[in-house]
Coordinates of C-alpha atoms and ligand atoms in Angstrom, one line a residue:
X1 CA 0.0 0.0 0.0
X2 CA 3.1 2.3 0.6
X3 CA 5.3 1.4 -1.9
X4 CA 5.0 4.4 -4.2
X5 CA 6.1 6.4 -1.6
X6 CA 9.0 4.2 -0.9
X7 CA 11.9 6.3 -2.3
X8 CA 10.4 9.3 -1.3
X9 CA 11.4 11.1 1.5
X10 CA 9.4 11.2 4.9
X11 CA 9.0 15.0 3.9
X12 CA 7.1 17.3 6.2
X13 CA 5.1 20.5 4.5
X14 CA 7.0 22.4 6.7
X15 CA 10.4 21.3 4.8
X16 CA 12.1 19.0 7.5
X17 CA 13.5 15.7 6.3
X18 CA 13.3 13.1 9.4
X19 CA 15.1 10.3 9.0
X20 CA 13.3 6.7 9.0
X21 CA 14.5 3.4 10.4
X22 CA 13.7 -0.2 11.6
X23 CA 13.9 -2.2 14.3
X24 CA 15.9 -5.9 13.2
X25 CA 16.7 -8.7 15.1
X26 CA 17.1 -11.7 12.7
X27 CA 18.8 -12.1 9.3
X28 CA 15.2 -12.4 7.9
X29 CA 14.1 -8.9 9.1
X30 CA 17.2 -7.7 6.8
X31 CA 15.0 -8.0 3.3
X32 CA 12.7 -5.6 4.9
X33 CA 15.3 -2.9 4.6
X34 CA 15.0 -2.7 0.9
X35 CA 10.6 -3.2 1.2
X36 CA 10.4 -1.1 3.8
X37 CA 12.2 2.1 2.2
X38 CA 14.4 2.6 6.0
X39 CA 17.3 4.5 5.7
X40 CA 19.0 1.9 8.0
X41 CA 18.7 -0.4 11.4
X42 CA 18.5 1.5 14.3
X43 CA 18.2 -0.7 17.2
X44 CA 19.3 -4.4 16.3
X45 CA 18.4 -6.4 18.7
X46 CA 21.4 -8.7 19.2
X47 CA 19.7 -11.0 22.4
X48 CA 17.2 -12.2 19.9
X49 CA 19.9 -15.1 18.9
X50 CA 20.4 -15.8 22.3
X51 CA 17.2 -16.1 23.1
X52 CA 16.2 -18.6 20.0
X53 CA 19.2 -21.1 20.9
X54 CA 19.2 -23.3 24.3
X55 CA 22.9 -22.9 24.7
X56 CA 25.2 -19.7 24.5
X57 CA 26.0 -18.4 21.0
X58 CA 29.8 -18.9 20.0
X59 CA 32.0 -16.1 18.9
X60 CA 32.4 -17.6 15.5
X61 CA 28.6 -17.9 15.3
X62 CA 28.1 -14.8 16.1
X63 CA 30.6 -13.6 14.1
X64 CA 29.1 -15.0 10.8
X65 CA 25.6 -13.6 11.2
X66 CA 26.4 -10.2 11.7
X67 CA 29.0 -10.0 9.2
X68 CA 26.0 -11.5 6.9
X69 CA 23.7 -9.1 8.7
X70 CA 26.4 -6.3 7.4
X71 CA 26.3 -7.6 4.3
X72 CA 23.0 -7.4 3.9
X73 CA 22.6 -3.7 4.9
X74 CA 24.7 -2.3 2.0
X75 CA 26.7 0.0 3.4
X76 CA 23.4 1.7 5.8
X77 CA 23.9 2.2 8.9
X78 CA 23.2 -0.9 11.5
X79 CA 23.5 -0.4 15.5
X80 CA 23.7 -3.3 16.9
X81 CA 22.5 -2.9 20.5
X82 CA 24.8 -5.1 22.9
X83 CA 22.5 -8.1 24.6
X84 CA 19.7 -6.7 26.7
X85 CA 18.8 -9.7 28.8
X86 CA 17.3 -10.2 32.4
X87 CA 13.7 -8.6 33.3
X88 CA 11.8 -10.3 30.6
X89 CA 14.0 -11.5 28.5
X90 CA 15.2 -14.9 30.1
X91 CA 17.8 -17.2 28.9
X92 CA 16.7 -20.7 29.4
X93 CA 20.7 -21.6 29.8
X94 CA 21.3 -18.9 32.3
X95 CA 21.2 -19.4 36.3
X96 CA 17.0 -18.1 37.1
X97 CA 17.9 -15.7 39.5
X98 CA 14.5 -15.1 42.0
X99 CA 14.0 -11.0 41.7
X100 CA 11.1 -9.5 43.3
X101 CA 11.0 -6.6 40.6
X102 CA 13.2 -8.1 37.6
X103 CA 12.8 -4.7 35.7
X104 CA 14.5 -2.7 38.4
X105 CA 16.4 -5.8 38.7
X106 CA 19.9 -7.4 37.2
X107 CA 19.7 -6.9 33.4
X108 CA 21.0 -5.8 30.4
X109 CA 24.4 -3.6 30.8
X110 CA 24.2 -4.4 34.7
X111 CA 24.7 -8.0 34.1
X112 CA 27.2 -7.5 30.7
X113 CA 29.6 -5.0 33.3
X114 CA 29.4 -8.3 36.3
X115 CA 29.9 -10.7 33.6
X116 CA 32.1 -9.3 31.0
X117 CA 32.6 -11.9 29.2
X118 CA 29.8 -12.3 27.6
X119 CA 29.9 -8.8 26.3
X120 CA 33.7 -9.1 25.2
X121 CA 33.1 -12.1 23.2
X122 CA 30.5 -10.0 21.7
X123 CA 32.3 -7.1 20.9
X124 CA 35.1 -9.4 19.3
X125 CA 32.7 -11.0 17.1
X126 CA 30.7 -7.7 15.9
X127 CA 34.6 -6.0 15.4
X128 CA 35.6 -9.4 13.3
X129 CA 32.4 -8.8 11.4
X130 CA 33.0 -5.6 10.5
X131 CA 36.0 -6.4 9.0
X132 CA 37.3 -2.6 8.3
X133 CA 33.5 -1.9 7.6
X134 CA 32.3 0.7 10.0
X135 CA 30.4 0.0 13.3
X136 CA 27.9 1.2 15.3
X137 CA 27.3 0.0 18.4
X138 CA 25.1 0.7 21.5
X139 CA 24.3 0.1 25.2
X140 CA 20.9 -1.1 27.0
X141 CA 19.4 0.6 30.1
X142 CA 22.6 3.0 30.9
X143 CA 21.3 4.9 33.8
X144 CA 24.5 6.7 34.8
X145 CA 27.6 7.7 33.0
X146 CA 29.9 5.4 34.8
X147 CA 27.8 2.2 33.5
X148 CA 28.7 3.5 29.5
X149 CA 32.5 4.6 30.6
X150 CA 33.0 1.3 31.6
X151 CA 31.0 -0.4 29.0
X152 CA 33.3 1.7 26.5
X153 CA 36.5 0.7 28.3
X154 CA 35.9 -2.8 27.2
X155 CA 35.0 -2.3 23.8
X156 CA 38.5 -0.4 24.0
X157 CA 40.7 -3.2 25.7
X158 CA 38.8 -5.3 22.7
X159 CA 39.8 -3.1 19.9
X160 CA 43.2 -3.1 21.1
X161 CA 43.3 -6.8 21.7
X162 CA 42.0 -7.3 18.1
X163 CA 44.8 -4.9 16.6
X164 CA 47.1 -6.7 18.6
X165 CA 46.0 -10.4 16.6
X166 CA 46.4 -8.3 13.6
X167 CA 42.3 -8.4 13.1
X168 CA 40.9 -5.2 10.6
X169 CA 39.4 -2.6 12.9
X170 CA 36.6 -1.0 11.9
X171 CA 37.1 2.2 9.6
X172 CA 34.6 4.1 12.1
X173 CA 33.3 3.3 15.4
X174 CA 30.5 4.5 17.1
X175 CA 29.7 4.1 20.5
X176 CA 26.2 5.0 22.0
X177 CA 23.7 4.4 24.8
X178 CA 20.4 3.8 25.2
X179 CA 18.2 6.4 27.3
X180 CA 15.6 3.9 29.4
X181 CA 15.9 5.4 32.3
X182 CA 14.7 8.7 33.3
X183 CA 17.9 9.7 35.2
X184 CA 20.4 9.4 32.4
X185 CA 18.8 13.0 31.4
X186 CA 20.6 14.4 34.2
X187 CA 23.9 13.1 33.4
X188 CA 27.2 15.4 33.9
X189 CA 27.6 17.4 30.5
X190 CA 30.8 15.0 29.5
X191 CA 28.8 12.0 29.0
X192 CA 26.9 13.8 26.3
X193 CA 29.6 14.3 24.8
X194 CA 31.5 11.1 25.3
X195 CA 28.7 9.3 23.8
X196 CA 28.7 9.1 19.8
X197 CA 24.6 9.0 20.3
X198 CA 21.5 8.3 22.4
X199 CA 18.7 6.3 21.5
X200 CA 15.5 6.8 23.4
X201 CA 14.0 3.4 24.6
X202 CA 10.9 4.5 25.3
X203 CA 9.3 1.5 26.5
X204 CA 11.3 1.0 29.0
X205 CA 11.6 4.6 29.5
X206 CA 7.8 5.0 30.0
X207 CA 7.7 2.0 32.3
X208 CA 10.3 4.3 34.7
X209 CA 8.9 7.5 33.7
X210 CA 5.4 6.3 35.2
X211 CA 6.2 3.6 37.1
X212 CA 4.5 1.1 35.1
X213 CA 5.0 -2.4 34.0
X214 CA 5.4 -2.5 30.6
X215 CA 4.4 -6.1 31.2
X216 CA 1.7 -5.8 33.2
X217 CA -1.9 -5.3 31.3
X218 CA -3.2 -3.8 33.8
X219 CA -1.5 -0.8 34.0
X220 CA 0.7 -0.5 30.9
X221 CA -1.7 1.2 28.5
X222 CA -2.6 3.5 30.9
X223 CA -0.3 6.3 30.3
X224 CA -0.2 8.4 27.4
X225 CA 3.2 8.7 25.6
X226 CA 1.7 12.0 24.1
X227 CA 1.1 13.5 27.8
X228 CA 2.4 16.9 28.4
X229 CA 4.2 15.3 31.6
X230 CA 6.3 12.8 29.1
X231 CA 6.2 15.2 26.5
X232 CA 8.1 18.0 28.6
X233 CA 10.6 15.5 29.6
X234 CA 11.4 14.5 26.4
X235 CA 11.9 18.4 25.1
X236 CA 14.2 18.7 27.9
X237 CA 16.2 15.7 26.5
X238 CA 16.1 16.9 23.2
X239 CA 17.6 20.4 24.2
X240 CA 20.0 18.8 26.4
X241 CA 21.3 17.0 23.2
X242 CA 21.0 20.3 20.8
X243 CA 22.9 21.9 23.2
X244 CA 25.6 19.5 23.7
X245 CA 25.7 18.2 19.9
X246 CA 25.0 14.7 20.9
X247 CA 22.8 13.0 18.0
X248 CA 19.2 11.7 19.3
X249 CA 17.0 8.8 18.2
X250 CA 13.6 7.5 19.4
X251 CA 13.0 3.5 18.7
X252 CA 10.6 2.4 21.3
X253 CA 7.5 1.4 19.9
X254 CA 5.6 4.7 20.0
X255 CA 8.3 5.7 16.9
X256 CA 5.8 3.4 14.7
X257 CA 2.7 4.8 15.7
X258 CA 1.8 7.1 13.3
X259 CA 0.0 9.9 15.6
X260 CA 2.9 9.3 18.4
X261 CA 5.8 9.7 15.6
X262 CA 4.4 13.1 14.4
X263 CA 4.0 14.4 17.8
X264 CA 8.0 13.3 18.5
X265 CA 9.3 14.9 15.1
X266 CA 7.6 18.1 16.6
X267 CA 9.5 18.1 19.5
X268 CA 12.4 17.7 18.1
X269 CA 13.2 14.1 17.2
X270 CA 14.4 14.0 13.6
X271 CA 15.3 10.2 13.6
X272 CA 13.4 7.1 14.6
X273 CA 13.2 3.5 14.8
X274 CA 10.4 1.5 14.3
X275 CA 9.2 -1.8 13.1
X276 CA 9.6 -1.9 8.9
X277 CA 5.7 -2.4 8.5
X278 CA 5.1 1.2 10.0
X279 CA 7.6 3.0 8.2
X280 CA 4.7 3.1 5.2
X281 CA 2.3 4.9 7.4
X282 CA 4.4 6.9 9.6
X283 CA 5.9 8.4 6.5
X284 CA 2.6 8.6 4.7
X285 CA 1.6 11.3 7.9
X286 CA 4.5 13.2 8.1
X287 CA 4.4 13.7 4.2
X288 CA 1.1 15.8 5.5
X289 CA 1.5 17.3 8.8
X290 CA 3.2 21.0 9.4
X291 CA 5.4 20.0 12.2
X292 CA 5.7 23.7 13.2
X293 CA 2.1 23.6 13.7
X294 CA 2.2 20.9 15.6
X295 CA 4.8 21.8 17.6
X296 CA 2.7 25.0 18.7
X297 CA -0.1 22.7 19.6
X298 CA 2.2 20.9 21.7
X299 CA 3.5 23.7 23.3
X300 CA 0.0 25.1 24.2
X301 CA -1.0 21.3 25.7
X302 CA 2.1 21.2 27.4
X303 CA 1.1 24.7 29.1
X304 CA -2.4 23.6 30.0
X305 CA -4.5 25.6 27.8
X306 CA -6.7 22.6 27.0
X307 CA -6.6 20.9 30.2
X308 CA -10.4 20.1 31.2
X309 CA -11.9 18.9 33.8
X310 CA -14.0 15.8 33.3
X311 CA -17.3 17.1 32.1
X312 CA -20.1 15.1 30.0
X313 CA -18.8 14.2 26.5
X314 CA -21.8 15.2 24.9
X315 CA -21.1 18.8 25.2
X316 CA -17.6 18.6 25.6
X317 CA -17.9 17.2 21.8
X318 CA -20.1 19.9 20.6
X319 CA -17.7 22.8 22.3
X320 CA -14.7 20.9 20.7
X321 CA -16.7 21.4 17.3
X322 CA -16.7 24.7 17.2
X323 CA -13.0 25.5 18.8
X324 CA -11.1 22.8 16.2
X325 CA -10.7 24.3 13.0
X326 CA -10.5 21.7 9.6
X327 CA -7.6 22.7 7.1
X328 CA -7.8 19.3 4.9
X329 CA -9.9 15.8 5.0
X330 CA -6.8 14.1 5.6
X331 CA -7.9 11.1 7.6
X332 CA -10.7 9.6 10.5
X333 CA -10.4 7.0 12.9
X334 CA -13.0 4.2 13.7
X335 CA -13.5 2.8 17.3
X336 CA -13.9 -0.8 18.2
X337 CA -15.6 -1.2 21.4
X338 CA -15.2 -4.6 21.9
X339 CA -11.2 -4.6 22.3
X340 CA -11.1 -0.7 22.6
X341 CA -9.6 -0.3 19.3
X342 CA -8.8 2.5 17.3
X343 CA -8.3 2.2 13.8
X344 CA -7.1 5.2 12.0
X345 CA -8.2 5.9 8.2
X346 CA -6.6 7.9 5.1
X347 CA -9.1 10.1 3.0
X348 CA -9.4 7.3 1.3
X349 CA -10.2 4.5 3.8
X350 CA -6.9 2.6 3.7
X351 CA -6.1 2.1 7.3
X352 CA -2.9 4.4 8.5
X353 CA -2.6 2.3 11.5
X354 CA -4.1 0.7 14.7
X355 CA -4.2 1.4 18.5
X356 CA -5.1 -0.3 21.3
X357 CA -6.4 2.2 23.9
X358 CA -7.9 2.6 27.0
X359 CA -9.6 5.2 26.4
X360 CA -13.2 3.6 27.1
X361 CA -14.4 2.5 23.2
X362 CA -17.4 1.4 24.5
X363 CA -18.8 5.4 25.1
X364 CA -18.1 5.8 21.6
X365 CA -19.7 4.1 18.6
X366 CA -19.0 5.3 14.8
X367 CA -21.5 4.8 12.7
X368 CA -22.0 5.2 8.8
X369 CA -25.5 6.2 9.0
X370 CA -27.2 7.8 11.7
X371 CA -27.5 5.1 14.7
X372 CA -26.4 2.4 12.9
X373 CA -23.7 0.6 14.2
X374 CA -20.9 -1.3 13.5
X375 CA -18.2 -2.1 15.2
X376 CA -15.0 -3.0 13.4
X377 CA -14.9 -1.4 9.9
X378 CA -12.7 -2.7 7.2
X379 CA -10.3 -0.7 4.9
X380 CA -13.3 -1.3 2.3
X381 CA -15.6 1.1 3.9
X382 CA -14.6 4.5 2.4
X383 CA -15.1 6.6 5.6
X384 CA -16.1 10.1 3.8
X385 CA -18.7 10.4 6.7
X386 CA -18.6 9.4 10.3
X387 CA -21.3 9.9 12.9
X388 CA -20.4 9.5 16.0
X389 CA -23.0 8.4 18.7
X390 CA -23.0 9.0 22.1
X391 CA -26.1 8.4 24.4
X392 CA -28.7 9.6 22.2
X393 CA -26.6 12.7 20.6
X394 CA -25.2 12.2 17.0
X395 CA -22.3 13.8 15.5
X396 CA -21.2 13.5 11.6
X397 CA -18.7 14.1 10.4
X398 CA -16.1 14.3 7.4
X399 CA -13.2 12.5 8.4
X400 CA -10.0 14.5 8.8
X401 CA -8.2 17.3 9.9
X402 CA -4.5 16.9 12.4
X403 CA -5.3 19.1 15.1
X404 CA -4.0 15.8 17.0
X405 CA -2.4 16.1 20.4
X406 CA -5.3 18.6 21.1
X407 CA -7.6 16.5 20.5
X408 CA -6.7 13.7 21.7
X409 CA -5.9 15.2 25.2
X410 CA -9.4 16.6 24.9
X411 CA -10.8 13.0 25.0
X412 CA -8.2 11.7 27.2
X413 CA -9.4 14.5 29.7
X414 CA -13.0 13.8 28.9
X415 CA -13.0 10.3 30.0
X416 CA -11.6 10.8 33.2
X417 CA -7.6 11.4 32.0
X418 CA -7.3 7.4 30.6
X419 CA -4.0 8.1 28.2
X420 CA -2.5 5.3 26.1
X421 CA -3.7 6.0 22.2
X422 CA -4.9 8.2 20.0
X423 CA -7.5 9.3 18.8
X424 CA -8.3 11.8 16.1
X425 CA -10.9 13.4 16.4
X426 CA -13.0 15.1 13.6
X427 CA -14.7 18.0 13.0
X428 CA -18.3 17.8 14.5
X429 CA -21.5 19.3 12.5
Ligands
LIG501 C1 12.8 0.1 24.6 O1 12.9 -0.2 25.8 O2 12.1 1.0 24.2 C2 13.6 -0.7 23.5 C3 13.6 -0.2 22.3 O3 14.1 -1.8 23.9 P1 13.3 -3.1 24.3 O4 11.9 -2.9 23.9 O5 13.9 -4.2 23.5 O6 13.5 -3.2 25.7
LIG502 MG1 14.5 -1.5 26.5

């Protein structure tokens, strides 16, 4: 559906180029680089072939599927992220340690600084890959600077070791770390610019951020990525970065949702990572969003301005009506009550995307026709008009417009500040 626009730039109106990646982990996600139009790999998983085996990986092995995994890439950029283990990802061939919160617990570059060898034998076998290629590299959950000096150490007693054995070096290395944790933000100046980059985790960062399980159903959807809360910390990143040169990526999963990967470009994030299916759609938005605009829609949630108190939705619709103003019939969204689904639609029907949400589905149902109601509706249905029902009040509507954030905090406020999706929200007649 989105390969037409798969040489094209992700574009804004506005003029800014933002750079789109994926998310790898096998050799088999490689062929998606060329489908997929990414510019590169940002994250690359490295655990996953840990995790598929019942033994440890040997160098060697390792060795040959990441120099294949180079090959493969054609010279664009791949960072190999150095095994994130522990919390939930468990290695059936590793001791089961007994933590009561394995998330806060011993993981990723907590256990690769104890046990360094695993993380050597690593490094030696992405630097023998490489093969004189260049490298890019980066580090799970740092929270403080001393975890990536050390961590950087290694890979430097490694690259000397591997000179010494007369191994190629990689032409260029690049060293980075991931930012999970909320505290790394407020890291001493010189690790920003010690580090080559950062890459936002944002799942894990939201999980710290609101102290919420990211594996825990109950709670995980609950907060909204697109909240000003997160949204203010993650400007203050972003000028932290500007300010001290260091290059910033996003690749937690709200990078592939379309809505969430607008509202990040506006803020500043000119690169992300996502899965390759949502590189289609999150390129097919920013081809049509200002993010100037959007940024100044930001910046007026993030004071307040359309902070509400819960009120009936009924007339919190009809006043949103007449405040939102619609530039374009740009897209719509559909609500599925029964898994509290949002599915969000292109002038034309074609589904943009999907979010589970919990904001409460079940107060909203779109219908084509006045009360009638359905559900689920497919990419067949073209959705040039919309009524929404609520209690015994219909709205209709022609699908579009990108006022987004506002609107979506409006409903997030309406129902009694549930977060975790989006929803766009059309003008009401
Ligand atoms: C993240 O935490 O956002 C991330 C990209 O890493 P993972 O989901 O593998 O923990
Ligand atoms: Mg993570």
């Amino acid at each position: 559906r989105y390969t037409a626009l798969r040489e094209e730039p992700a574009k804004t109106t506005d003029g800014k180029i933002i750079d789109l990646r994926m998310n790898a982990g096998l050799m088999a996600d490689l062929p998606s680089l060329t489908s997929s139009g990414a510019n590169g790999v940002g994250l690359f998983r490295t655990e996953l072939q840990f995790l598929i085996r019942n033994q440890m990986p040997k160098r060697s092995e390792l060795k040959n599927l990441y120099s294949r995994v180079l090959e493969a890439a054609k010279g664009k950029e791949i960072v190999f992220r150095t095994l994130d283990i522990g919390s939930d990802k468990v290695l059936s061939y590793m001791p089961n340690i007994n933590e009561a919160n394995p998330a806060l617990g011993w993981r990723a570059i907590r256990i690769a600084l104890d046990r360094p060898s695993i993380m050597r034998m690593q490094i030696e076998a992405l630097i023998r890959a490489s093969n004189g290629r260049n490298l890019s590299i980066m580090f799970p959950l740092i929270s403080q600077d001393s975890e990536f000096y050390k961590a950087k150490e290694l890979v430097d007693r490694v690259l000397s070791g591997e000179k010494r054995l007369g191994h190629n070096i990689p032409n260029e290395l690049k060293v980075g770390a991931m930012l999970e944790t909320p505290s790394l933000a407020y890291a001493p100046e010189d690790f920003f610019t010690a580090v080559d980059f950062l890459s936002v985790g944002g799942n894990d960062l939201k999980q710290f951020f609101f102290a919420a399980d990211r594996e825990n159903e109950l709670v995980r959807r609950k907060y909204d990525t697109l909240s000003s809360s997160f949204l203010t910390y993650l400007k203050f990143v972003i000028n932290r970065c500007k300010e001290l040169k260091t290059p910033i990526s996003f690749c937690g999963e709200d990078a592939g949702r379309p809505i969430e990967a607008v509202c990040l470009c506006a803020i500043g994030f000119s690169s992300l990572s996502m899965r390759p299916a949502s590189i289609g759609p999150v390129k097919h938005l920013l081809r049509r969003v200002n993010l100037e605009e959007l940024s100044n829609i930001i910046n007026s949630e993030i004071k307040g301005v359309f902070n509400h108190t819960p009120e009936p939705l009924a007339e919190n619709l009809t006043d949103l009506s007449e405040s939102i103003k619609v530039n374009k019939s740009d897209f719509g969204i559909a609500v599925d009550p029964d898994v509290d689904r949002l599915v969000f639609f292109d002038e034309n029907g074609e589904i943009l995307g999907e979010e589970y949400t919990q904001v409460f589905c079940s107060d909203f149902v779109l219908s084509k026709n006045k009360g009638d109601t359905v559900s689920t509706l497919s990419s067949s249905n073209a959705l040039k008009d919309l009524t929404i029902s609520y209690g015994q009040k219909y709205y209709s509507t022609p699908v579009g417009e990108m006022n987004v954030v506002k609107k979506m905090k409006e409903v997030n406020s309406i129902v009694g500040g549930e977060g975790g999706g989006g929803i766009i929200y059309p003008e009401l007649h």
